[in-house]
GROMACS .gro file of C-alpha atoms in nm:
model
  262
    1MET     CA    1 -12.506   9.995  10.153
    2LYS     CA    2 -12.531  10.361  10.238
    3ALA     CA    3 -12.744  10.582  10.022
    4ALA     CA    4 -12.550  10.785   9.769
    5SER     CA    5 -12.629  11.049   9.510
    6PHE     CA    6 -12.459  11.189   9.202
    7THR     CA    7 -12.486  11.511   9.007
    8VAL     CA    8 -12.392  11.603   8.650
    9ALA     CA    9 -12.087  11.820   8.599
   10ASP     CA   10 -11.814  11.872   8.339
   11PRO     CA   11 -11.525  11.626   8.370
   12PRO     CA   12 -11.235  11.854   8.470
   13GLY     CA   13 -10.978  11.645   8.285
   14CYS     CA   14 -11.157  11.647   7.947
   15ALA     CA   15 -11.138  11.895   7.664
   16ALA     CA   16 -11.448  12.101   7.585
   17PRO     CA   17 -11.699  11.902   7.372
   18GLY     CA   18 -11.754  11.989   7.005
   19PRO     CA   19 -12.077  12.119   6.851
   20ASN     CA   20 -12.211  11.764   6.802
   21GLN     CA   21 -12.104  11.652   7.145
   22ARG     CA   22 -12.336  11.856   7.366
   23TRP     CA   23 -12.410  11.579   7.608
   24ARG     CA   24 -12.183  11.613   7.906
   25ALA     CA   25 -12.137  11.367   8.187
   26GLY     CA   26 -11.962  11.348   8.516
   27PHE     CA   27 -12.051  11.275   8.869
   28ALA     CA   28 -11.970  11.358   9.227
   29VAL     CA   29 -12.049  11.092   9.481
   30ARG     CA   30 -12.127  11.170   9.838
   31ALA     CA   31 -12.208  10.873  10.059
   32ALA     CA   32 -12.464  10.959  10.327
   33GLN     CA   33 -12.345  11.031  10.681
   34ARG     CA   34 -11.976  10.951  10.714
   35GLY     CA   35 -11.894  10.868  10.353
   36PRO     CA   36 -11.617  11.058  10.173
   37VAL     CA   37 -11.683  11.292   9.886
   38LEU     CA   38 -11.543  11.169   9.557
   39GLN     CA   39 -11.568  11.453   9.311
   40GLY     CA   40 -11.452  11.458   8.950
   41TRP     CA   41 -11.369  11.185   8.708
   42GLY     CA   42 -11.013  11.138   8.821
   43TRP     CA   43 -11.095  11.120   9.194
   44GLY     CA   44 -10.805  11.354   9.267
   45GLY     CA   45 -10.580  11.175   9.018
   46ALA     CA   46 -10.618  10.835   9.182
   47PHE     CA   47 -10.760  10.671   8.869
   48PRO     CA   48 -10.615  10.855   8.564
   49LYS     CA   49 -10.671  10.560   8.327
   50ILE     CA   50 -11.042  10.548   8.407
   51GLU     CA   51 -11.061  10.922   8.355
   52ASN     CA   52 -10.897  10.900   8.013
   53VAL     CA   53 -11.130  10.621   7.898
   54LEU     CA   54 -11.443  10.806   8.007
   55CYS     CA   55 -11.325  11.128   7.844
   56HIS     CA   56 -11.264  10.935   7.521
   57TRP     CA   57 -11.617  10.797   7.536
   58ARG     CA   58 -11.760  11.142   7.578
   59ASP     CA   59 -11.556  11.303   7.301
   60ASN     CA   60 -11.587  11.028   7.039
   61LEU     CA   61 -11.901  10.826   7.108
   62LEU     CA   62 -12.161  11.042   7.279
   63ASP     CA   63 -12.266  11.249   6.980
   64SER     CA   64 -12.606  11.281   6.819
   65SER     CA   65 -12.544  10.986   6.582
   66MET     CA   66 -12.513  10.739   6.868
   67PRO     CA   67 -12.767  10.848   7.130
   68PHE     CA   68 -12.821  10.494   7.257
   69LEU     CA   69 -12.480  10.503   7.426
   70ARG     CA   70 -12.586  10.774   7.667
   71PRO     CA   71 -12.780  10.550   7.906
   72LEU     CA   72 -12.499  10.294   7.886
   73PHE     CA   73 -12.249  10.560   7.985
   74SER     CA   74 -12.472  10.658   8.276
   75ALA     CA   75 -12.489  10.294   8.383
   76ALA     CA   76 -12.109  10.273   8.381
   77ALA     CA   77 -12.084  10.583   8.598
   78LEU     CA   78 -12.346  10.440   8.833
   79SER     CA   79 -12.152  10.114   8.869
   80VAL     CA   80 -11.839  10.303   8.968
   81MET     CA   81 -12.045  10.511   9.211
   82LEU     CA   82 -12.185  10.199   9.377
   83ALA     CA   83 -11.838  10.053   9.406
   84ALA     CA   84 -11.713  10.368   9.577
   85ALA     CA   85 -12.000  10.400   9.826
   86PRO     CA   86 -11.887  10.256  10.160
   87ALA     CA   87 -12.085   9.989  10.342
   88GLU     CA   88 -12.228  10.051  10.683
   89ALA     CA   89 -12.062   9.844  10.953
   90ALA     CA   90 -12.261   9.646  11.207
   91VAL     CA   91 -12.246   9.767  11.568
   92VAL     CA   92 -12.245   9.531  11.867
   93VAL     CA   93 -12.296   9.681  12.214
   94SER     CA   94 -12.246   9.498  12.543
   95GLN     CA   95 -12.332   9.690  12.859
   96LEU     CA   96 -12.336   9.645  13.233
   97GLY     CA   97 -12.532   9.911  13.423
   98ALA     CA   98 -12.772  10.188  13.323
   99ASP     CA   99 -12.686  10.470  13.083
  100ASP     CA  100 -12.728  10.716  13.371
  101PRO     CA  101 -12.628  10.514  13.677
  102PHE     CA  102 -12.575  10.805  13.917
  103GLY     CA  103 -12.835  11.050  13.793
  104ILE     CA  104 -12.565  11.308  13.727
  105LEU     CA  105 -12.348  11.421  13.438
  106SER     CA  106 -11.984  11.337  13.390
  107GLY     CA  107 -11.776  11.571  13.607
  108ASP     CA  108 -12.050  11.634  13.864
  109ALA     CA  109 -12.016  11.581  14.238
  110LEU     CA  110 -12.100  11.231  14.363
  111PHE     CA  111 -12.215  11.167  14.720
  112LEU     CA  112 -12.053  10.834  14.798
  113GLY     CA  113 -12.222  10.815  15.140
  114GLY     CA  114 -12.550  10.740  14.964
  115PHE     CA  115 -12.427  10.404  14.832
  116VAL     CA  116 -12.406  10.069  15.005
  117GLN     CA  117 -12.051   9.966  15.081
  118GLY     CA  118 -11.953   9.631  14.933
  119PRO     CA  119 -11.745   9.452  14.671
  120ASP     CA  120 -12.008   9.433  14.398
  121PHE     CA  121 -12.093   9.639  14.096
  122GLY     CA  122 -12.290   9.953  14.190
  123GLU     CA  123 -12.161   9.952  14.548
  124PHE     CA  124 -11.889  10.161  14.710
  125ASN     CA  125 -11.577   9.948  14.683
  126ASP     CA  126 -11.299  10.003  14.934
  127GLY     CA  127 -11.033   9.898  14.685
  128GLY     CA  128 -11.055   9.778  14.326
  129ILE     CA  129 -11.325   9.588  14.145
  130THR     CA  130 -11.343   9.338  13.858
  131VAL     CA  131 -11.654   9.273  13.650
  132GLN     CA  132 -11.717   9.047  13.352
  133LEU     CA  133 -11.870   9.163  13.027
  134ALA     CA  134 -11.972   8.917  12.756
  135ALA     CA  135 -11.954   9.008  12.386
  136SER     CA  136 -12.006   8.820  12.060
  137TRP     CA  137 -11.951   8.904  11.693
  138SER     CA  138 -11.957   8.705  11.369
  139GLN     CA  139 -11.728   8.904  11.137
  140PRO     CA  140 -11.381   9.061  11.168
  141LEU     CA  141 -11.365   9.358  11.402
  142VAL     CA  142 -11.298   9.703  11.261
  143SER     CA  143 -11.290   9.908  11.581
  144ALA     CA  144 -11.383   9.894  11.948
  145GLN     CA  145 -11.452  10.139  12.228
  146LEU     CA  146 -11.481  10.094  12.604
  147GLU     CA  147 -11.672  10.339  12.826
  148VAL     CA  148 -11.655  10.343  13.206
  149PHE     CA  149 -11.868  10.566  13.432
  150SER     CA  150 -11.714  10.565  13.779
  151GLY     CA  151 -11.641  10.798  14.067
  152GLY     CA  152 -11.436  10.848  14.379
  153TRP     CA  153 -11.111  10.678  14.275
  154GLY     CA  154 -10.771  10.846  14.262
  155TYR     CA  155 -10.667  10.929  14.618
  156LEU     CA  156 -10.291  10.939  14.565
  157ALA     CA  157 -10.275  10.868  14.191
  158PRO     CA  158 -10.520  10.780  13.916
  159ALA     CA  159 -10.673  10.434  13.930
  160GLN     CA  160 -10.594  10.220  13.627
  161LEU     CA  161 -10.830  10.030  13.398
  162PHE     CA  162 -10.739   9.682  13.274
  163LEU     CA  163 -10.899   9.469  13.002
  164ASN     CA  164 -10.829   9.097  13.035
  165GLY     CA  165 -10.514   9.174  13.231
  166GLN     CA  166 -10.386   9.435  12.985
  167LEU     CA  167 -10.356   9.800  13.087
  168VAL     CA  168 -10.598  10.022  12.895
  169GLY     CA  169 -10.542  10.357  13.066
  170ASP     CA  170 -10.603  10.578  13.369
  171LEU     CA  171 -10.941  10.680  13.507
  172THR     CA  172 -11.005  11.047  13.564
  173VAL     CA  173 -10.929  11.135  13.926
  174GLY     CA  174 -11.248  11.170  14.129
  175ASP     CA  175 -11.133  11.142  14.492
  176ALA     CA  176 -11.227  11.440  14.708
  177GLY     CA  177 -10.874  11.465  14.840
  178SER     CA  178 -10.736  11.525  14.491
  179THR     CA  179 -11.005  11.724  14.307
  180ALA     CA  180 -10.998  12.103  14.275
  181THR     CA  181 -11.344  12.141  14.432
  182GLY     CA  182 -11.279  11.909  14.726
  183ASP     CA  183 -11.575  11.690  14.621
  184ASP     CA  184 -11.590  11.331  14.510
  185LEU     CA  185 -11.660  11.342  14.136
  186ALA     CA  186 -11.789  11.094  13.877
  187PHE     CA  187 -11.654  11.075  13.524
  188LEU     CA  188 -11.741  10.893  13.205
  189ASP     CA  189 -11.407  10.783  13.062
  190THR     CA  190 -11.385  10.658  12.702
  191PHE     CA  191 -11.104  10.440  12.569
  192ASP     CA  192 -11.033  10.352  12.206
  193LEU     CA  193 -10.952   9.980  12.178
  194THR     CA  194 -10.896   9.969  11.802
  195ALA     CA  195 -10.523   9.911  11.846
  196ARG     CA  196 -10.587   9.619  12.085
  197LEU     CA  197 -10.867   9.423  11.915
  198GLY     CA  198 -10.673   9.104  11.982
  199ASP     CA  199 -10.724   9.152  12.357
  200LEU     CA  200 -11.102   9.114  12.328
  201ALA     CA  201 -11.271   8.786  12.412
  202ALA     CA  202 -11.615   8.630  12.441
  203VAL     CA  203 -11.605   8.706  12.815
  204ASN     CA  204 -11.399   9.012  12.912
  205ASN     CA  205 -11.262   9.093  13.256
  206ILE     CA  206 -11.287   9.467  13.322
  207GLU     CA  207 -11.080   9.566  13.625
  208ILE     CA  208 -11.036   9.894  13.809
  209ARG     CA  209 -10.707   9.877  13.998
  210PRO     CA  210 -10.646  10.165  14.244
  211SER     CA  211 -10.300  10.303  14.307
  212ASP     CA  212 -10.311  10.200  14.676
  213ALA     CA  213 -10.514   9.960  14.886
  214GLY     CA  214 -10.691  10.238  15.076
  215ASP     CA  215 -10.835  10.398  14.762
  216GLY     CA  216 -11.200  10.331  14.685
  217GLY     CA  217 -11.482  10.430  14.456
  218ILE     CA  218 -11.789  10.312  14.271
  219LEU     CA  219 -11.843  10.166  13.925
  220GLY     CA  220 -12.181  10.239  13.766
  221LEU     CA  221 -12.147  10.165  13.395
  222VAL     CA  222 -11.927   9.958  13.165
  223ARG     CA  223 -12.011   9.965  12.794
  224LEU     CA  224 -11.821   9.793  12.514
  225THR     CA  225 -11.902   9.899  12.157
  226LEU     CA  226 -11.771   9.687  11.870
  227ARG     CA  227 -11.788   9.762  11.499
  228THR     CA  228 -11.753   9.480  11.248
  229GLN     CA  229 -11.759   9.437  10.871
  230ASP     CA  230 -12.118   9.310  10.882
  231THR     CA  231 -12.390   9.476  10.674
  232GLY     CA  232 -12.611   9.465  10.982
  233THR     CA  233 -12.855   9.211  10.831
  234GLY     CA  234 -12.805   8.844  10.897
  235GLY     CA  235 -12.427   8.866  10.917
  236ASN     CA  236 -12.380   8.900  10.541
  237THR     CA  237 -12.048   9.039  10.433
  238VAL     CA  238 -12.014   9.339  10.205
  239PRO     CA  239 -11.916   9.266   9.842
  240GLU     CA  240 -11.576   9.400   9.743
  241PRO     CA  241 -11.593   9.732   9.551
  242ALA     CA  242 -11.408   9.577   9.258
  243SER     CA  243 -11.673   9.304   9.229
  244VAL     CA  244 -11.952   9.562   9.222
  245ALA     CA  245 -11.776   9.765   8.954
  246LEU     CA  246 -11.713   9.459   8.736
  247ALA     CA  247 -12.076   9.354   8.766
  248GLY     CA  248 -12.191   9.699   8.658
  249LEU     CA  249 -11.956   9.708   8.359
  250ALA     CA  250 -12.067   9.360   8.254
  251LEU     CA  251 -12.426   9.485   8.254
  252VAL     CA  252 -12.322   9.776   8.035
  253GLY     CA  253 -12.162   9.538   7.785
  254ALA     CA  254 -12.469   9.319   7.773
  255LEU     CA  255 -12.694   9.615   7.706
  256ALA     CA  256 -12.463   9.738   7.430
  257THR     CA  257 -12.460   9.396   7.260
  258ARG     CA  258 -12.836   9.373   7.276
  259ARG     CA  259 -12.867   9.719   7.125
  260ARG     CA  260 -12.647   9.631   6.827
  261ARG     CA  261 -12.850   9.318   6.751
  262THR     CA  262 -13.175   9.513   6.749
   0.00000   0.00000   0.00000
């Protein structure tokens, strides 16, 4: 669960408290990193019933005659905050090749004469090439991304990238006969596979298919990044937000009952 914090502020949907109702409560949740900001009791009007209940608590219960309810109210707000905080997805990375296979940046000139000519990965291929990339995951996939660092392809038209026989997209043209500088260029192309998660398998065939048989180039890196619903520890799944909220409210009720008995 991502770290989250909350601050005290006036609930915008509540009337101003009376003289015996000085204690004010509210919160604004900001999940660390990529989490959304949920500010105000109504969360932009998404939960008006919750807002009305909390405002009623503040106006009618949280006065000086019932101070013990203040920590209970805070616990209720905390339970809602925990339910709203998003869980961090697990990341699975499968990679073939080094992060910097050519020793250059994407878009730089690539001297193809310095590579051995052959049909294998990392060699200058006079034609297309197919490599296999294994991947495994234990929970449902949320998103996927495929990165390919290659150069030299695209003599007459862009070479195409296929995943398990399905077209993913075009590679950036890097053939010297088609680039503006007249040099062979290398590019790191990134493809979003979120819309085609069903095409992924335990062993994936990654194919570069040139537009014509005489086109050639080199493949230096293939990286597949998967994001799942895992918590990142032991494959445990994240509890549903509603379950977290109910658990927090149950704790509040237990504390209130215990307080009345004492």
